PDB file of C-alpha atoms in Angstrom:
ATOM      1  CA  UNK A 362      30.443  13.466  -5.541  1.00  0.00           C
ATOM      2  CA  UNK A 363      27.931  11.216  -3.907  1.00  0.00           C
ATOM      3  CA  UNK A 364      24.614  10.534  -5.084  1.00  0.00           C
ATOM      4  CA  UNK A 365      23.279  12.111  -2.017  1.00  0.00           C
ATOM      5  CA  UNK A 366      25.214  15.217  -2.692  1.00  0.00           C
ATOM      6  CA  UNK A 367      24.419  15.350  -6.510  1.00  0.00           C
ATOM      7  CA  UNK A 368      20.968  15.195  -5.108  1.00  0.00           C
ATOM      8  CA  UNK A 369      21.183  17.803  -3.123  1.00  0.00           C
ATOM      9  CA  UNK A 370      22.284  19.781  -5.709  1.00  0.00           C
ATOM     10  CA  UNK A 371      19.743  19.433  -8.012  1.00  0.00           C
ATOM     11  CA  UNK A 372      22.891  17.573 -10.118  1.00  0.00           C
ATOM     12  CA  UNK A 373      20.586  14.569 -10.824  1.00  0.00           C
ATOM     13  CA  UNK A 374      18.418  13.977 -13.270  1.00  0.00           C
ATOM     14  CA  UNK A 375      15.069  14.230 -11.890  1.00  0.00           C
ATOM     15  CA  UNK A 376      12.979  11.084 -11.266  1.00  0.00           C
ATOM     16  CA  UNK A 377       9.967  11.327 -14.040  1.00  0.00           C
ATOM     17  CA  UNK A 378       7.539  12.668 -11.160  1.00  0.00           C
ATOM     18  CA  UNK A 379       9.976  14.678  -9.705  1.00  0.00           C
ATOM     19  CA  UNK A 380      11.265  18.299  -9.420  1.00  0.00           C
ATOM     20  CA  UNK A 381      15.406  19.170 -10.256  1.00  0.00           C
ATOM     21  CA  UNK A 382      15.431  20.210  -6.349  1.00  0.00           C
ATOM     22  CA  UNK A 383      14.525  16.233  -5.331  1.00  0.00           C
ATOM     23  CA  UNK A 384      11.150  17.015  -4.612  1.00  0.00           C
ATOM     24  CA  UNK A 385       7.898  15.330  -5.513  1.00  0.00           C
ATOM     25  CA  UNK A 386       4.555  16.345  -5.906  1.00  0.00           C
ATOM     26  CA  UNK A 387       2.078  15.945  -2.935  1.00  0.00           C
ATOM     27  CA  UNK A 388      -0.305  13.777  -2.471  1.00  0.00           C
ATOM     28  CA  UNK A 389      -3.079  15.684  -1.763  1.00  0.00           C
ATOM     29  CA  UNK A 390      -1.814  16.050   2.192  1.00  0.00           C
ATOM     30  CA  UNK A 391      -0.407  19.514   1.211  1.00  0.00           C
ATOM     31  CA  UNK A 392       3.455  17.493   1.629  1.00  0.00           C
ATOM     32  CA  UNK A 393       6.301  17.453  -1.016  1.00  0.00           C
ATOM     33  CA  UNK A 394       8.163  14.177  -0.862  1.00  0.00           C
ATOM     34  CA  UNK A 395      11.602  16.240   0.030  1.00  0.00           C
ATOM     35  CA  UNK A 396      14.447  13.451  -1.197  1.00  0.00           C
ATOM     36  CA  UNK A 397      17.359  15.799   0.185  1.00  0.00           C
ATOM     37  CA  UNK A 398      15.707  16.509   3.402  1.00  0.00           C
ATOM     38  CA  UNK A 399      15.233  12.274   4.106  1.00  0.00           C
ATOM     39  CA  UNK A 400      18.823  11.952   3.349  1.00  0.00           C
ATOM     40  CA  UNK A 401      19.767  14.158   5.726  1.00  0.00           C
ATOM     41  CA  UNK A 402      17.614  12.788   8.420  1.00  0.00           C
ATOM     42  CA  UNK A 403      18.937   9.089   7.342  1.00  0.00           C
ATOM     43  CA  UNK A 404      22.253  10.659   7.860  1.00  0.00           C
ATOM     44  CA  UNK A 405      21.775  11.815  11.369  1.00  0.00           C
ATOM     45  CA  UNK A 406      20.143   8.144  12.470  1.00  0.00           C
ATOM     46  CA  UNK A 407      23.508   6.909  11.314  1.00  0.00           C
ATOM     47  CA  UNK A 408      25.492   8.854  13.352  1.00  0.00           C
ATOM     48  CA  UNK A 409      22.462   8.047  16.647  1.00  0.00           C
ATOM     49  CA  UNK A 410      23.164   4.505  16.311  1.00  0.00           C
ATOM     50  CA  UNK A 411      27.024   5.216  16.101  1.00  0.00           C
ATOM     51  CA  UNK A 412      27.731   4.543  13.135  1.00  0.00           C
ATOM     52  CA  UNK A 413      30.046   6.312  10.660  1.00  0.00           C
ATOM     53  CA  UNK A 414      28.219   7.344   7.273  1.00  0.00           C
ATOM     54  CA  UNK A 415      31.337   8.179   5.506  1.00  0.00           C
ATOM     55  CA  UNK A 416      32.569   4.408   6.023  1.00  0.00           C
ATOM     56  CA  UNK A 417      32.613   2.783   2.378  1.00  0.00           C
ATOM     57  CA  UNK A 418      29.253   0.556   2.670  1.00  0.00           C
ATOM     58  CA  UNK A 419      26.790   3.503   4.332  1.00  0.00           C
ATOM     59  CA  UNK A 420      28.196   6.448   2.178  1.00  0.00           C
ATOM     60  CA  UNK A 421      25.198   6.275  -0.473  1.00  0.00           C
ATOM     61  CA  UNK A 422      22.838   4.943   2.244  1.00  0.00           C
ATOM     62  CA  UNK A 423      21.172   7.658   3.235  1.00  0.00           C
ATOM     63  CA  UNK A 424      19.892   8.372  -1.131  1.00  0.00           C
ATOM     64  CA  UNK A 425      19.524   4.915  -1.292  1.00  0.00           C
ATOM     65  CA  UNK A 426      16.652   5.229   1.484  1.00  0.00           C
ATOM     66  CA  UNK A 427      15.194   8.015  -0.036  1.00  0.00           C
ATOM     67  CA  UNK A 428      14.638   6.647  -2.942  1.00  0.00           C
ATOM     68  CA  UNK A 429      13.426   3.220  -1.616  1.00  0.00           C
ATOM     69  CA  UNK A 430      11.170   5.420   0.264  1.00  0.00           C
ATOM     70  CA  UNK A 431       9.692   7.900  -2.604  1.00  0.00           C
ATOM     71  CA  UNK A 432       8.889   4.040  -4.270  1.00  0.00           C
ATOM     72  CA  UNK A 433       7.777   2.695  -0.476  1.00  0.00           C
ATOM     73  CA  UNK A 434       5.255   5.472  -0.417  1.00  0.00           C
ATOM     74  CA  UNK A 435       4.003   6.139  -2.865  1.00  0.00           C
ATOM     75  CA  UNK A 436       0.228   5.717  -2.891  1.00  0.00           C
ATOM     76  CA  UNK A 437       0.696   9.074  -0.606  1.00  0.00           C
ATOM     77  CA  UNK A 438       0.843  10.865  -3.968  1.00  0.00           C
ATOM     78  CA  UNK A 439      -2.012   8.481  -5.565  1.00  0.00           C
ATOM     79  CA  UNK A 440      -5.906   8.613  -5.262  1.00  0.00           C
ATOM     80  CA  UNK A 441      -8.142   5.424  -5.790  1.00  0.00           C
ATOM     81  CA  UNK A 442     -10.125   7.545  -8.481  1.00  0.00           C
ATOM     82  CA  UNK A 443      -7.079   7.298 -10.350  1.00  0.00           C
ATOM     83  CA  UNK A 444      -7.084   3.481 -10.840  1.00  0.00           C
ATOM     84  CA  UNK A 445     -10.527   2.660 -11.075  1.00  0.00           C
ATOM     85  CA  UNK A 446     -11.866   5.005 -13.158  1.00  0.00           C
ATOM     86  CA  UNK A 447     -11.972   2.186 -16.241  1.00  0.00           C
ATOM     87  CA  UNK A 448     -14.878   0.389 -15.941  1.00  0.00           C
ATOM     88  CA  UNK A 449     -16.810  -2.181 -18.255  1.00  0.00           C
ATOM     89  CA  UNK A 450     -20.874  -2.501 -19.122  1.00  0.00           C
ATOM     90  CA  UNK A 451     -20.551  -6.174 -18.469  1.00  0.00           C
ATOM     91  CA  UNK A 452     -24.539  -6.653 -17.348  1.00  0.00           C
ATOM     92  CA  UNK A 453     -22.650  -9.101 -14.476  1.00  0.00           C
ATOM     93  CA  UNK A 454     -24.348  -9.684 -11.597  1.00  0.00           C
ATOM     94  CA  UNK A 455     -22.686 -11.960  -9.568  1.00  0.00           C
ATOM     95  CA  UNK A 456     -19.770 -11.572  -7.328  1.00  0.00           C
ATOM     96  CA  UNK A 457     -16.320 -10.682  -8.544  1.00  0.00           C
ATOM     97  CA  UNK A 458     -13.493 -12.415  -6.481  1.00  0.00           C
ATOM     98  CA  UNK A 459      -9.699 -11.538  -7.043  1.00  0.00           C
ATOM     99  CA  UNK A 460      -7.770 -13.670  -4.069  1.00  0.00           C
ATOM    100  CA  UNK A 461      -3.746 -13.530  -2.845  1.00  0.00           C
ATOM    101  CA  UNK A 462      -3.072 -10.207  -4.399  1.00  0.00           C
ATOM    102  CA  UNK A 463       0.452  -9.484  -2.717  1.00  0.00           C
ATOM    103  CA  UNK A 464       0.831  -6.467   0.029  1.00  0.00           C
ATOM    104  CA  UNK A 465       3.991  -5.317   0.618  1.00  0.00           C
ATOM    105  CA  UNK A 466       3.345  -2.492   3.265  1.00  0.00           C
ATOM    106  CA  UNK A 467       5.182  -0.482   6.424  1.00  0.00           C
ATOM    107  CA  UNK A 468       3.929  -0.175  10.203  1.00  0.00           C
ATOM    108  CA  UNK A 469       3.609   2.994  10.770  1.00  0.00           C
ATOM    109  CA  UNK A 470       4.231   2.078  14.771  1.00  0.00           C
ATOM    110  CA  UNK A 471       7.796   1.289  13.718  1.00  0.00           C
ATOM    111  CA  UNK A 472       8.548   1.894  10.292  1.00  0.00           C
ATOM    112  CA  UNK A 473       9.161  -1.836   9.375  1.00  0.00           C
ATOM    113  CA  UNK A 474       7.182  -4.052   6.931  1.00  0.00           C
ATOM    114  CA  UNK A 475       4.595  -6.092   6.968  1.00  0.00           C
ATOM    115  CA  UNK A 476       4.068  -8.845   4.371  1.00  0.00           C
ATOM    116  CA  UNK A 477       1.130 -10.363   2.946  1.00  0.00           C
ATOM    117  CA  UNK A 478      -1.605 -11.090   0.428  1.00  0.00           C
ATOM    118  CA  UNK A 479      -4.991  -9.526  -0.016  1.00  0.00           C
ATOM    119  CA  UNK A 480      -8.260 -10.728  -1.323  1.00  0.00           C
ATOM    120  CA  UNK A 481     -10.915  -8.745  -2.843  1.00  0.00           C
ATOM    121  CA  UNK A 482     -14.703  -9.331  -3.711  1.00  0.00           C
ATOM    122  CA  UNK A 483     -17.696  -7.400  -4.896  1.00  0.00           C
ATOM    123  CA  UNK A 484     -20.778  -7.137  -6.606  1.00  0.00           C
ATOM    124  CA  UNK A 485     -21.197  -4.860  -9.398  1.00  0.00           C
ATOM    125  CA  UNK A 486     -23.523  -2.172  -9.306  1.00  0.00           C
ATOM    126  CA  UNK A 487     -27.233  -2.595 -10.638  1.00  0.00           C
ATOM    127  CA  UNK A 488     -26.286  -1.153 -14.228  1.00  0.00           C
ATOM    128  CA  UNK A 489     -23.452  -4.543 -13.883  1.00  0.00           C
ATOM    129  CA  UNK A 490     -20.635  -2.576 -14.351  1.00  0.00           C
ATOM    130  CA  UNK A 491     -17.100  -3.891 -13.773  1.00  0.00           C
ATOM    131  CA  UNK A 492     -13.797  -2.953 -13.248  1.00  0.00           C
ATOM    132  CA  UNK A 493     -10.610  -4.341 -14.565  1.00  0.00           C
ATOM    133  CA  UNK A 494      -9.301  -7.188 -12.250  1.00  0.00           C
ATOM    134  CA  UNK A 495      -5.287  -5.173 -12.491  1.00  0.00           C
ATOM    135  CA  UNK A 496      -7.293  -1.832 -10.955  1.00  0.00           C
ATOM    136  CA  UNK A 497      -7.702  -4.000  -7.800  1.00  0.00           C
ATOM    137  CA  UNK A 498      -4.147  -4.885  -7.460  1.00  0.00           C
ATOM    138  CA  UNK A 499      -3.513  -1.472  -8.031  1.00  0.00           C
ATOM    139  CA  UNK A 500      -6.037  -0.239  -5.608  1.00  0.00           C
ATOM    140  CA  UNK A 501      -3.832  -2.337  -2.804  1.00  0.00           C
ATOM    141  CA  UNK A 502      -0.609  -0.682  -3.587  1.00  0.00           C
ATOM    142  CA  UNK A 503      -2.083   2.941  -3.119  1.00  0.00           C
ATOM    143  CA  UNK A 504      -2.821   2.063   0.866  1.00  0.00           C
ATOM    144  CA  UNK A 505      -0.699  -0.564   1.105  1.00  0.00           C
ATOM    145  CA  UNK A 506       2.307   2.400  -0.210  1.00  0.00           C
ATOM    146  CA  UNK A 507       1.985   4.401   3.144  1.00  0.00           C
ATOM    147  CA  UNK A 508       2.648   4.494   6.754  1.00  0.00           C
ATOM    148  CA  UNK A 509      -0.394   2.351   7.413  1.00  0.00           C
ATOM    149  CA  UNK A 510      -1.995  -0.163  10.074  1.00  0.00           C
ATOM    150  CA  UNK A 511      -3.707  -3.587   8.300  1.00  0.00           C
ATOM    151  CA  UNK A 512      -6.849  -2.969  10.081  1.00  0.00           C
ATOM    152  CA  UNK A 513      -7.675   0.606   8.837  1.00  0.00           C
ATOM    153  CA  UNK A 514      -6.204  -0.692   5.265  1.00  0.00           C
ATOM    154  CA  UNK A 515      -8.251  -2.991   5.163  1.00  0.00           C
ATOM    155  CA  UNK A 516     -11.601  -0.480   5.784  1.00  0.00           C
ATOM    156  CA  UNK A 517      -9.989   2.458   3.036  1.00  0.00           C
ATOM    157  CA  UNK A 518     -10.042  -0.330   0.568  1.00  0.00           C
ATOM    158  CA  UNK A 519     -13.345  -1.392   0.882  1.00  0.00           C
ATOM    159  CA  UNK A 520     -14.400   2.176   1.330  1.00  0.00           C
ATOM    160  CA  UNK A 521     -12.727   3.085  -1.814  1.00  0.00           C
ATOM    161  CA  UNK A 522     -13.935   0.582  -3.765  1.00  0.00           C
ATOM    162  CA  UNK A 523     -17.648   1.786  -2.544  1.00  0.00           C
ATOM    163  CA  UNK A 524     -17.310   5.244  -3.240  1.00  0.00           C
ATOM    164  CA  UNK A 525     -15.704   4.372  -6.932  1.00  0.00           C
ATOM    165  CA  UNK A 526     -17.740   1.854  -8.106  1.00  0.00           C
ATOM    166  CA  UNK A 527     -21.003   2.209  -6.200  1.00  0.00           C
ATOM    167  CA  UNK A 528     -21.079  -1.953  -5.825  1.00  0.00           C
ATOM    168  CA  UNK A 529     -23.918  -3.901  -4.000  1.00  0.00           C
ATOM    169  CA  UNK A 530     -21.242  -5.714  -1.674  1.00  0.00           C
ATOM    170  CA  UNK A 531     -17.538  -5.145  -1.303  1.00  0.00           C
ATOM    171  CA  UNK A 532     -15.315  -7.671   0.804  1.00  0.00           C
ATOM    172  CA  UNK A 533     -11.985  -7.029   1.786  1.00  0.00           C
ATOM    173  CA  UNK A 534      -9.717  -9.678   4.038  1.00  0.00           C
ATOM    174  CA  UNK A 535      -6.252  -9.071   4.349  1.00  0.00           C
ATOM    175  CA  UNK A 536      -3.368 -11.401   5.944  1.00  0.00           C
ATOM    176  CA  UNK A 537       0.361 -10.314   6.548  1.00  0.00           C
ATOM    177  CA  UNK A 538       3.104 -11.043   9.258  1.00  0.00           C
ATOM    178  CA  UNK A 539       4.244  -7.697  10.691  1.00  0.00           C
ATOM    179  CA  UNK A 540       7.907  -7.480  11.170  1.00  0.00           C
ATOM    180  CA  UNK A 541       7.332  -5.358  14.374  1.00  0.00           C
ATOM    181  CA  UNK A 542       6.132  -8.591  16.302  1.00  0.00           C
ATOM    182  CA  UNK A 543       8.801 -11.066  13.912  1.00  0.00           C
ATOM    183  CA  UNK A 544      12.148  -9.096  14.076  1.00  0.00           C
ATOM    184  CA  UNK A 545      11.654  -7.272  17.836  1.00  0.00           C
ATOM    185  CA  UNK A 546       9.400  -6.999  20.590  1.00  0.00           C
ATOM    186  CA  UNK A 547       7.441 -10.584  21.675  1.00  0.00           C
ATOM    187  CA  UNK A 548       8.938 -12.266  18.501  1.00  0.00           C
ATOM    188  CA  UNK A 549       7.263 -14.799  16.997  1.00  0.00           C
ATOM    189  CA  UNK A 550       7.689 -14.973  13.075  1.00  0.00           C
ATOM    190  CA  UNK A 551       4.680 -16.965  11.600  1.00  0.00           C
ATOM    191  CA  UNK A 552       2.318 -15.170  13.494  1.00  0.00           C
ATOM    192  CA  UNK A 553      -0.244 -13.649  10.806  1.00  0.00           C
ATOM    193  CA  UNK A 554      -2.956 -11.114  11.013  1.00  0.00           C
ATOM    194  CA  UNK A 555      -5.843 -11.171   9.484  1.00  0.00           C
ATOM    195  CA  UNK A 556      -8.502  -8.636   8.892  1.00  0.00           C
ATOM    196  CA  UNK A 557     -11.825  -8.105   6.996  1.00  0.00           C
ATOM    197  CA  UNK A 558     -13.998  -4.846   6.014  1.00  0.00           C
ATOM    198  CA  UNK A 559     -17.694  -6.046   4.386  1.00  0.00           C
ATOM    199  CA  UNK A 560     -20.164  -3.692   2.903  1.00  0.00           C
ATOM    200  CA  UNK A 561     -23.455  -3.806   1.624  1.00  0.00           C
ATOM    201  CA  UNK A 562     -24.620  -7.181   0.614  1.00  0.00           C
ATOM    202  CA  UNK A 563     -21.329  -9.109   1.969  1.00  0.00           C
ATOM    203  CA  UNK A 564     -22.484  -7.318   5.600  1.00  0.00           C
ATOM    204  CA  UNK A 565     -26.462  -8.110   4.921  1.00  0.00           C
ATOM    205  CA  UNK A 566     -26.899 -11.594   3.912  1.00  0.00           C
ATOM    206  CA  UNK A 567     -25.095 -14.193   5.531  1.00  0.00           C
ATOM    207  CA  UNK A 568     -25.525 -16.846   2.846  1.00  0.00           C
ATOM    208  CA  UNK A 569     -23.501 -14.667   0.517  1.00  0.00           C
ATOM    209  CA  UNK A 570     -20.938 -13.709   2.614  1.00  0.00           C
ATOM    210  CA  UNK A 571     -20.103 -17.120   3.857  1.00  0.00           C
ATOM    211  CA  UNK A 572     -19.957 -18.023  -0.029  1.00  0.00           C
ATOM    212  CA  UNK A 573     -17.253 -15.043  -0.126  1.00  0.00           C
ATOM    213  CA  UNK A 574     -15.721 -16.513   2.061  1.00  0.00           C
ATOM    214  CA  UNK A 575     -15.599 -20.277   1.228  1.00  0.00           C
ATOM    215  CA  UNK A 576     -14.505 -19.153  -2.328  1.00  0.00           C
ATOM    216  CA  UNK A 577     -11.662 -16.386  -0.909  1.00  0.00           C
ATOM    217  CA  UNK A 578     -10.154 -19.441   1.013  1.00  0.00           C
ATOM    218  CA  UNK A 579     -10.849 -22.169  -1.396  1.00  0.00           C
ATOM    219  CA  UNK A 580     -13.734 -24.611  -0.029  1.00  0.00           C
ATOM    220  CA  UNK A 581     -15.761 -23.663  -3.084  1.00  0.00           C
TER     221      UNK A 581
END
């Protein structure tokens, strides 16, 4: 029997977030992550392209994409308030920079990646709390682990951070090569986007945003 068809079957042993029927919880978005149903779909885009899934190398394909996409998504099924909910009576007042955090995330124009490295800055709040530098990283995989465009990532990241935390500047810049324009379409690999999202002080006072940004890309 075939992973797939163990799946199916409720055969497996459930993934620790999952359900014996394949499922996973939703996210929020009123959506179980349904790991038969994606094999099946993966199944029939086989057979579109005309290709045979019973042939040795594509028989445990379509599991093998459901379960790369159950990991590939999974910040549908994740809330910011779940990774920065640590924070730290530090009495800091300066700004906190974390730079080349790695994205790994999918277009959601064509379902292919785009690859890339985030940096993050912000001023605590006035009581100069912080956060934990990981919960940052973290923060990145929950939106980066969706269907997603960079530019509105880039905005629910800063967002998040200013609803969490309640800093006195966030700044967000993000850089990645989309697949989409390296692998089809116009074609030119190297091509990079890049993106920012600035709040409160960042947006306000030039001075300290153009320190942000000196420091993000290393003139500092």
């Amino acid at each position: 029997m075939t992973e797939g068809a163990a799946a199916a079957r409720g055969d497996m042993q459930p993934a620790r977030d999952g359900r014996a029927d394949g499922t996973r919880p939703s996210g929020g978005n009123g959506h179980e992550f349904d790991l038969p149903r994606i094999e099946r779909a993966v199944r029939e885009i086989l057979v579109a392209i005309g290709e045979d899934p019973e042939r040795d190398g594509l028989r445990d394909t379509p599991a093998r994409v459901a379960r790369a996409y159950a990991e590939q998504f999974a910040g549908l099924r994740q809330r910011p308030q779940d990774v920065l909910t640590t924070v730290f009576d530090a009495d800091h007042d300066e700004m906190v920079i974390v730079r080349d955090i790695e994205v790994y995330g999918t277009c959601e124009h064509h379902l292919v990646p785009f690859i890339g490295v985030a940096h993050i800055g912000y001023i605590p709040n006035s009581k100069g709390q912080i956060t934990g530098l990981s919960k940052l990283a973290r923060l990145v995989d929950i939106y980066a682990r969706r269907l997603q465009v960079q530019e509105r990532m880039t905005s629910q990241i800063a967002d998040a951070l200013v609803d969490t935390l309640e800093p006195r500047g966030v700044v967000v810049v993000i850089e990645a090569e989309h697949l989409c324009m390296t692998m089809r379409g116009v074609r030119k690999p190297g091509a990079r986007t890049v993106t920012s999202a600035v709040r409160g002080a960042f947006r306000d006072n030039n001075v300290t945003r153009a320190e942000a940004m000196s420091i993000i890309y290393g003139r500092h």
